[in-house]
Structure formats: structure tokens, C-alpha cells
PDB file of C-alpha atoms in Angstrom:
ATOM      1  CA  MET A   1     -15.928  -4.838  -6.719  1.00 41.00           C
ATOM      2  CA  ILE A   2     -12.272  -4.059  -7.333  1.00 43.00           C
ATOM      3  CA  LYS A   3     -10.395  -7.026  -8.764  1.00 43.00           C
ATOM      4  CA  PRO A   4      -6.686  -6.196  -8.880  1.00 42.00           C
ATOM      5  CA  LEU A   5      -5.949  -8.144 -12.067  1.00 35.00           C
ATOM      6  CA  GLY A   6      -2.259  -8.362 -12.766  1.00 37.00           C
ATOM      7  CA  LEU A   7      -1.373  -7.901  -9.124  1.00 40.00           C
ATOM      8  CA  PHE A   8      -1.276 -11.558  -8.272  1.00 37.00           C
ATOM      9  CA  SER A   9       0.835 -14.467  -9.389  1.00 37.00           C
ATOM     10  CA  ASN A  10      -0.912 -17.347 -11.129  1.00 38.00           C
ATOM     11  CA  ARG A  11       1.087 -19.732  -8.979  1.00 40.00           C
ATOM     12  CA  ARG A  12      -1.531 -19.590  -6.264  1.00 40.00           C
ATOM     13  CA  GLU A  13      -5.238 -19.644  -6.942  1.00 41.00           C
ATOM     14  CA  LYS A  14      -5.911 -18.316  -3.439  1.00 43.00           C
ATOM     15  CA  SER A  15      -4.294 -15.009  -4.308  1.00 42.00           C
ATOM     16  CA  LYS A  16      -7.016 -14.281  -6.849  1.00 41.00           C
ATOM     17  CA  THR A  17      -9.610 -13.774  -4.135  1.00 44.00           C
ATOM     18  CA  MET A  18      -7.456 -12.463  -1.293  1.00 50.00           C
ATOM     19  CA  LEU A  19      -7.711  -8.842  -2.446  1.00 58.00           C
ATOM     20  CA  ASN A  20     -11.226  -8.751  -3.865  1.00 61.00           C
ATOM     21  CA  ILE A  21     -12.807  -5.654  -2.372  1.00 64.00           C
ATOM     22  CA  GLU A  22     -16.473  -4.809  -1.895  1.00 66.00           C
ATOM     23  CA  GLU A  23     -15.862  -1.068  -1.955  1.00 69.00           C
ATOM     24  CA  LYS A  24     -19.459  -0.253  -1.023  1.00 71.00           C
ATOM     25  CA  ASP A  25     -18.719  -1.610   2.454  1.00 79.00           C
ATOM     26  CA  TRP A  26     -15.720   0.694   2.920  1.00 92.00           C
ATOM     27  CA  LYS A  27     -15.913   4.103   4.610  1.00 94.00           C
ATOM     28  CA  SER A  28     -13.813   7.205   4.057  1.00 95.00           C
ATOM     29  CA  ALA A  29     -11.442   8.446   6.739  1.00 96.00           C
ATOM     30  CA  GLU A  30     -13.512  11.629   6.897  1.00 96.00           C
ATOM     31  CA  ASP A  31     -16.740   9.703   7.592  1.00 95.00           C
ATOM     32  CA  LEU A  32     -15.029   7.496  10.152  1.00 95.00           C
ATOM     33  CA  LEU A  33     -13.711  10.568  11.946  1.00 95.00           C
ATOM     34  CA  VAL A  34     -17.290  11.817  12.297  1.00 95.00           C
ATOM     35  CA  LEU A  35     -18.231   8.512  13.957  1.00 93.00           C
ATOM     36  CA  ILE A  36     -15.287   8.813  16.328  1.00 94.00           C
ATOM     37  CA  GLU A  37     -16.192  12.385  17.265  1.00 93.00           C
ATOM     38  CA  ARG A  38     -19.717  11.183  18.043  1.00 93.00           C
ATOM     39  CA  ASN A  39     -18.230   8.455  20.245  1.00 91.00           C
ATOM     40  CA  GLU A  40     -19.737   5.847  17.931  1.00 90.00           C
ATOM     41  CA  ARG A  41     -18.085   2.500  17.288  1.00 88.00           C
ATOM     42  CA  VAL A  42     -15.791   2.075  14.306  1.00 91.00           C
ATOM     43  CA  PRO A  43     -17.261  -0.649  12.040  1.00 88.00           C
ATOM     44  CA  ILE A  44     -15.638  -4.059  12.475  1.00 86.00           C
ATOM     45  CA  THR A  45     -15.811  -6.920   9.989  1.00 81.00           C
ATOM     46  CA  ASN A  46     -17.964  -9.873  10.998  1.00 79.00           C
ATOM     47  CA  ARG A  47     -16.882 -12.179   8.178  1.00 75.00           C
ATOM     48  CA  VAL A  48     -14.031 -13.929   9.974  1.00 80.00           C
ATOM     49  CA  ASP A  49     -12.560 -14.444  13.424  1.00 80.00           C
ATOM     50  CA  ILE A  50     -10.585 -11.266  14.154  1.00 84.00           C
ATOM     51  CA  SER A  51      -9.371 -12.093  17.648  1.00 82.00           C
ATOM     52  CA  ASP A  52      -5.799 -12.144  16.366  1.00 85.00           C
ATOM     53  CA  GLN A  53      -6.047  -8.772  14.646  1.00 91.00           C
ATOM     54  CA  TRP A  54      -4.306  -5.733  16.121  1.00 92.00           C
ATOM     55  CA  TYR A  55      -7.349  -3.448  15.839  1.00 92.00           C
ATOM     56  CA  GLN A  56      -9.426  -5.849  17.939  1.00 90.00           C
ATOM     57  CA  ARG A  57      -6.776  -5.959  20.653  1.00 89.00           C
ATOM     58  CA  ASN A  58      -6.026  -2.227  20.516  1.00 90.00           C
ATOM     59  CA  PRO A  59      -9.034  -0.173  19.324  1.00 92.00           C
ATOM     60  CA  SER A  60      -7.411   3.070  20.473  1.00 92.00           C
ATOM     61  CA  LEU A  61      -4.577   2.470  18.012  1.00 92.00           C
ATOM     62  CA  GLN A  62      -7.130   1.979  15.248  1.00 94.00           C
ATOM     63  CA  ILE A  63      -8.677   5.331  16.123  1.00 95.00           C
ATOM     64  CA  SER A  64      -5.238   6.952  15.977  1.00 94.00           C
ATOM     65  CA  GLU A  65      -4.673   5.447  12.524  1.00 95.00           C
ATOM     66  CA  ILE A  66      -8.009   6.793  11.288  1.00 96.00           C
ATOM     67  CA  LYS A  67      -7.349  10.273  12.665  1.00 96.00           C
ATOM     68  CA  ALA A  68      -3.929  10.371  11.014  1.00 95.00           C
ATOM     69  CA  MET A  69      -5.368   9.284   7.661  1.00 97.00           C
ATOM     70  CA  ALA A  70      -8.203  11.824   7.875  1.00 97.00           C
ATOM     71  CA  GLN A  71      -5.627  14.608   8.119  1.00 95.00           C
ATOM     72  CA  ILE A  72      -3.662  13.565   5.027  1.00 94.00           C
ATOM     73  CA  HIS A  73      -6.117  11.626   2.837  1.00 96.00           C
ATOM     74  CA  PRO A  74      -9.678  12.305   4.047  1.00 96.00           C
ATOM     75  CA  ASP A  75     -11.089  10.521   0.977  1.00 96.00           C
ATOM     76  CA  ALA A  76      -9.123   7.322   1.619  1.00 97.00           C
ATOM     77  CA  LYS A  77     -11.461   4.412   2.281  1.00 96.00           C
ATOM     78  CA  MET A  78     -10.979   1.935   5.097  1.00 96.00           C
ATOM     79  CA  GLY A  79     -12.256  -1.604   5.078  1.00 94.00           C
ATOM     80  CA  TYR A  80     -11.421  -5.216   5.797  1.00 93.00           C
ATOM     81  CA  LEU A  81     -10.188  -7.959   3.497  1.00 91.00           C
ATOM     82  CA  PRO A  82     -11.764 -11.434   3.506  1.00 87.00           C
ATOM     83  CA  ASN A  83      -8.997 -12.631   5.847  1.00 88.00           C
ATOM     84  CA  GLY A  84      -9.790  -9.885   8.394  1.00 90.00           C
ATOM     85  CA  LYS A  85      -6.851  -7.610   7.659  1.00 92.00           C
ATOM     86  CA  MET A  86      -7.590  -3.888   7.883  1.00 94.00           C
ATOM     87  CA  ALA A  87      -6.696  -1.883   4.794  1.00 96.00           C
ATOM     88  CA  TRP A  88      -7.001   1.494   3.080  1.00 97.00           C
ATOM     89  CA  LEU A  89      -7.777   2.371  -0.542  1.00 96.00           C
ATOM     90  CA  ILE A  90      -5.738   5.510  -1.220  1.00 97.00           C
ATOM     91  CA  GLN A  91      -5.457   7.773  -4.258  1.00 95.00           C
ATOM     92  CA  LEU A  92      -1.941   9.095  -4.832  1.00 95.00           C
ATOM     93  CA  GLN A  93      -0.596  11.558  -7.403  1.00 89.00           C
ATOM     94  CA  GLY A  94       2.783  11.118  -9.048  1.00 83.00           C
ATOM     95  CA  ASN A  95       4.545  13.392 -11.527  1.00 82.00           C
ATOM     96  CA  ASN A  96       1.980  12.774 -14.261  1.00 76.00           C
ATOM     97  CA  GLN A  97      -0.888  15.084 -13.328  1.00 73.00           C
ATOM     98  CA  SER A  98      -3.219  13.333 -15.760  1.00 73.00           C
ATOM     99  CA  ARG A  99      -2.901  10.018 -13.929  1.00 84.00           C
ATOM    100  CA  SER A 100      -3.693   9.154 -10.344  1.00 91.00           C
ATOM    101  CA  TRP A 101      -2.653   5.949  -8.641  1.00 95.00           C
ATOM    102  CA  THR A 102      -4.868   3.698  -6.561  1.00 96.00           C
ATOM    103  CA  VAL A 103      -2.939   1.747  -3.950  1.00 96.00           C
ATOM    104  CA  LEU A 104      -4.105  -0.643  -1.279  1.00 96.00           C
ATOM    105  CA  ALA A 105      -2.351  -0.295   2.082  1.00 96.00           C
ATOM    106  CA  ILE A 106      -2.686  -3.480   4.153  1.00 95.00           C
ATOM    107  CA  TYR A 107      -1.729  -3.795   7.808  1.00 93.00           C
ATOM    108  CA  ASP A 108       0.088  -6.804   9.212  1.00 90.00           C
ATOM    109  CA  ASP A 109      -1.947  -8.776  11.737  1.00 88.00           C
ATOM    110  CA  ASN A 110       0.445  -7.685  14.489  1.00 84.00           C
ATOM    111  CA  HIS A 111       0.606  -3.953  13.679  1.00 87.00           C
ATOM    112  CA  PRO A 112       2.575  -2.055  14.818  1.00 81.00           C
ATOM    113  CA  ASN A 113       5.329  -4.341  13.657  1.00 69.00           C
ATOM    114  CA  TYR A 114       8.528  -3.370  15.462  1.00 56.00           C
ATOM    115  CA  ARG A 115      11.035  -3.761  12.677  1.00 54.00           C
ATOM    116  CA  ILE A 116      13.477  -1.513  10.900  1.00 47.00           C
ATOM    117  CA  GLY A 117      12.173   0.364   7.879  1.00 48.00           C
ATOM    118  CA  ARG A 118       9.554   2.866   6.815  1.00 50.00           C
ATOM    119  CA  ASP A 119       6.810   0.350   6.032  1.00 54.00           C
ATOM    120  CA  GLY A 120       6.380  -0.582   9.696  1.00 60.00           C
ATOM    121  CA  GLY A 121       4.404  -3.669   8.715  1.00 80.00           C
ATOM    122  CA  ILE A 122       2.073  -1.843   6.291  1.00 90.00           C
ATOM    123  CA  LYS A 123       2.322  -3.031   2.695  1.00 92.00           C
ATOM    124  CA  PHE A 124       1.330  -0.916  -0.313  1.00 95.00           C
ATOM    125  CA  TYR A 125      -0.042  -2.803  -3.321  1.00 96.00           C
ATOM    126  CA  PRO A 126      -0.518  -1.104  -6.712  1.00 96.00           C
ATOM    127  CA  LEU A 127      -4.064  -1.595  -8.000  1.00 95.00           C
ATOM    128  CA  ASN A 128      -4.442   0.988 -10.758  1.00 94.00           C
ATOM    129  CA  PRO A 129      -2.083   1.072 -12.529  1.00 94.00           C
ATOM    130  CA  SER A 130      -1.463  -2.571 -11.716  1.00 94.00           C
ATOM    131  CA  TYR A 131       1.979  -4.121 -11.603  1.00 95.00           C
ATOM    132  CA  HIS A 132       1.486  -5.463 -15.137  1.00 95.00           C
ATOM    133  CA  ASP A 133       0.477  -1.964 -16.300  1.00 96.00           C
ATOM    134  CA  MET A 134       3.645  -0.630 -14.728  1.00 96.00           C
ATOM    135  CA  GLN A 135       5.774  -3.282 -16.398  1.00 96.00           C
ATOM    136  CA  LYS A 136       4.274  -2.337 -19.772  1.00 96.00           C
ATOM    137  CA  MET A 137       5.229   1.294 -19.123  1.00 96.00           C
ATOM    138  CA  VAL A 138       8.803   0.156 -18.550  1.00 97.00           C
ATOM    139  CA  ASP A 139       8.809  -2.104 -21.613  1.00 97.00           C
ATOM    140  CA  ASP A 140       7.513   0.752 -23.788  1.00 97.00           C
ATOM    141  CA  SER A 141      10.108   3.226 -22.500  1.00 96.00           C
ATOM    142  CA  PRO A 142      13.729   3.597 -23.734  1.00 95.00           C
ATOM    143  CA  ILE A 143      15.210   2.910 -20.297  1.00 96.00           C
ATOM    144  CA  SER A 144      17.061  -0.134 -19.030  1.00 95.00           C
ATOM    145  CA  PRO A 145      17.214  -2.417 -17.132  1.00 95.00           C
ATOM    146  CA  LYS A 146      13.652  -3.501 -17.868  1.00 96.00           C
ATOM    147  CA  PHE A 147      12.667  -4.747 -14.438  1.00 94.00           C
ATOM    148  CA  ILE A 148      10.997  -2.709 -11.709  1.00 96.00           C
ATOM    149  CA  PRO A 149      13.139  -2.342  -8.565  1.00 95.00           C
ATOM    150  CA  HIS A 150      11.999  -2.144  -4.952  1.00 93.00           C
ATOM    151  CA  THR A 151       9.100  -4.579  -5.297  1.00 94.00           C
ATOM    152  CA  LEU A 152       8.502  -7.692  -3.197  1.00 92.00           C
ATOM    153  CA  ARG A 153       6.068 -10.611  -3.155  1.00 91.00           C
ATOM    154  CA  ASP A 154       4.022 -11.594  -0.152  1.00 89.00           C
ATOM    155  CA  GLU A 155       3.033 -15.098   0.910  1.00 86.00           C
ATOM    156  CA  TYR A 156       0.312 -15.171  -1.755  1.00 86.00           C
ATOM    157  CA  GLY A 157       2.644 -14.097  -4.555  1.00 90.00           C
ATOM    158  CA  LEU A 158       1.125 -10.603  -4.615  1.00 92.00           C
ATOM    159  CA  ILE A 159       3.479  -7.761  -5.502  1.00 94.00           C
ATOM    160  CA  TRP A 160       3.856  -4.796  -3.175  1.00 94.00           C
ATOM    161  CA  LEU A 161       6.027  -1.692  -3.218  1.00 95.00           C
ATOM    162  CA  SER A 162       9.076  -1.731  -0.988  1.00 91.00           C
ATOM    163  CA  ILE A 163       9.107   1.833   0.333  1.00 85.00           C
ATOM    164  CA  GLU A 164      12.112   1.256   2.577  1.00 68.00           C
ATOM    165  CA  THR A 165      15.482   2.692   1.569  1.00 48.00           C
ATOM    166  CA  SER A 166      18.973   1.983   2.880  1.00 44.00           C
ATOM    167  CA  SER A 167      18.996   5.254   4.830  1.00 46.00           C
ATOM    168  CA  ASP A 168      15.594   4.382   6.334  1.00 48.00           C
ATOM    169  CA  ARG A 169      17.082   1.294   7.966  1.00 47.00           C
ATOM    170  CA  GLU A 170      19.076   3.511  10.275  1.00 47.00           C
ATOM    171  CA  HIS A 171      15.913   4.550  12.094  1.00 51.00           C
ATOM    172  CA  SER A 172      13.609   2.130  13.857  1.00 52.00           C
ATOM    173  CA  ILE A 173      10.223   3.818  13.686  1.00 57.00           C
ATOM    174  CA  ILE A 174       6.617   2.717  13.792  1.00 63.00           C
ATOM    175  CA  PRO A 175       4.735   4.882  11.308  1.00 77.00           C
ATOM    176  CA  THR A 176       1.038   5.062  10.499  1.00 89.00           C
ATOM    177  CA  ALA A 177      -0.463   4.107   7.154  1.00 93.00           C
ATOM    178  CA  ALA A 178      -0.952   7.832   6.570  1.00 94.00           C
ATOM    179  CA  SER A 179       2.732   8.638   7.047  1.00 90.00           C
ATOM    180  CA  CYS A 180       3.722   5.583   4.998  1.00 90.00           C
ATOM    181  CA  SER A 181       1.644   6.914   2.099  1.00 93.00           C
ATOM    182  CA  HIS A 182       4.171   9.743   1.768  1.00 92.00           C
ATOM    183  CA  TYR A 183       6.919   7.212   1.046  1.00 91.00           C
ATOM    184  CA  ALA A 184       4.663   5.264  -1.310  1.00 94.00           C
ATOM    185  CA  ASN A 185       4.036   8.498  -3.179  1.00 94.00           C
ATOM    186  CA  ARG A 186       7.788   9.130  -3.312  1.00 93.00           C
ATOM    187  CA  TRP A 187       8.221   5.639  -4.803  1.00 95.00           C
ATOM    188  CA  ILE A 188       5.642   6.440  -7.495  1.00 96.00           C
ATOM    189  CA  MET A 189       7.234   9.785  -8.346  1.00 94.00           C
ATOM    190  CA  LEU A 190      10.666   8.167  -8.758  1.00 94.00           C
ATOM    191  CA  PHE A 191       9.168   5.431 -10.918  1.00 96.00           C
ATOM    192  CA  GLU A 192       7.405   7.906 -13.210  1.00 95.00           C
ATOM    193  CA  ALA A 193      10.403  10.238 -13.428  1.00 94.00           C
ATOM    194  CA  GLY A 194      12.659   7.319 -14.310  1.00 95.00           C
ATOM    195  CA  LEU A 195      10.527   6.214 -17.236  1.00 95.00           C
ATOM    196  CA  ASN A 196      11.870   9.098 -19.325  1.00 91.00           C
ATOM    197  CA  ASN A 197      15.207   9.700 -17.656  1.00 95.00           C
ATOM    198  CA  GLN A 198      17.906   7.024 -17.642  1.00 96.00           C
ATOM    199  CA  LYS A 199      19.888   8.798 -14.912  1.00 95.00           C
ATOM    200  CA  VAL A 200      16.868   8.845 -12.575  1.00 95.00           C
ATOM    201  CA  TRP A 201      16.105   5.211 -13.454  1.00 96.00           C
ATOM    202  CA  ASN A 202      19.677   4.251 -12.587  1.00 95.00           C
ATOM    203  CA  GLU A 203      19.387   6.064  -9.266  1.00 94.00           C
ATOM    204  CA  PHE A 204      16.073   4.329  -8.610  1.00 93.00           C
ATOM    205  CA  HIS A 205      17.805   0.996  -9.202  1.00 93.00           C
ATOM    206  CA  GLY A 206      20.786   2.037  -7.092  1.00 88.00           C
ATOM    207  CA  ILE A 207      23.120   1.843 -10.100  1.00 79.00           C
ATOM    208  CA  LYS A 208      26.141   4.069  -9.685  1.00 67.00           C
ATOM    209  CA  ARG A 209      27.911   5.774 -12.589  1.00 58.00           C
ATOM    210  CA  GLY A 210      30.460   3.408 -14.052  1.00 51.00           C
ATOM    211  CA  ASP A 211      28.674   0.239 -12.840  1.00 46.00           C
TER     212      ASP A 211
END
């Protein structure tokens, strides 16, 4: 079981169990694609009532999401959280080739969420390194300011990466989790590059020269 320690806020006990993941129940995008090609049913969680979930209302959209992920991250694993939300465990690679990142991409109940921004209603949560691991990296580096930009908290107090930029707001698009992973990876690369480069860190924060 993956327990994303450091991801949640202690303000809410509920958040400690919201993202517990029984990874053995999750299937890779590649394996799910095989099921789809055989015209077999994509596994659906039976733990909770999912009548309000987008993949129950629109199974063809779920198939499209799986196909898109299989093209970009065939090893990504799809599963369902205890509250019925569909999610992906994805391995991403930043600038540091010796370290990979595990992120959890969680869909909103009403995906696709027609709003401005690249996330399209799909939130990316850092699992390994966790948010606390990331904050320690910042604290141990010579850069300032010492807080991590472009992060938000959800209703449970869990921290996710805001992959939307000001230029992104100009385009109203509904991306897939697979396409969103590109922007999550860009976020990670900027974060890692900024740890050892004050100019990049300033740009990541949106700090202009002379501010």
C-alpha cells in the first residue's frame, strides 16, 4: 500500500486515508489497452456508489483516456480511490536522471471539467518525493524565497501541483491525463532546475528582475 506521508495536512484526519492506494488492484495502461482491444470491460470499483462519476456516465471517454495514457506512459497504473475517483500512478523524470518522480493524477468527479487552464480538472499530487521531501530540498538549497510556488490545497488539505500558467489561461482546452502529465513533468523540471539556479527559481516564482 502506498501511503503518501507528508502529502496531507494534519488539520483533517480524513485526508490520511483518502489517498491510501492498494496498488495490487491497479492495472497498467498497457494491460488495460489489451482488455479494450479484446472488447473486454474495463474494471470498475465496487467499493462505493459511482453513479456520479464521469467514467460511469461516459465509458467511451474512459477508454479514450486509457488509450491516450498507453501511448505516452504505458506503465502508468490506473485505479480507483476509496471515494470512487479514478486516478493514475505515473512515473515522471525531471532533470535529475538519478531520481524519478511518482505522481498521482486524480480526475474530478465531473471530468471533463470545462474550465480555463491546462489541468482540465485533473490534479497531480506528488507522492515520491512527497511535498515535505520537496520542501526539504528547498530548505537545503541556497535559493530564496524558501516556499514552493504553484501548489494548491484541495478540500482535504492535500497539496497538488498547479500546472496552469498565465499563458495557459488564454486557451480553454479539455486535455487528457496523459497530455496533462507533460505539464506536470515541465513543473518538475523547473522545480529541479531552480534548486541550483536562483535565476530559474525567480522565473519559477514569477519574480522579475528588480522586484
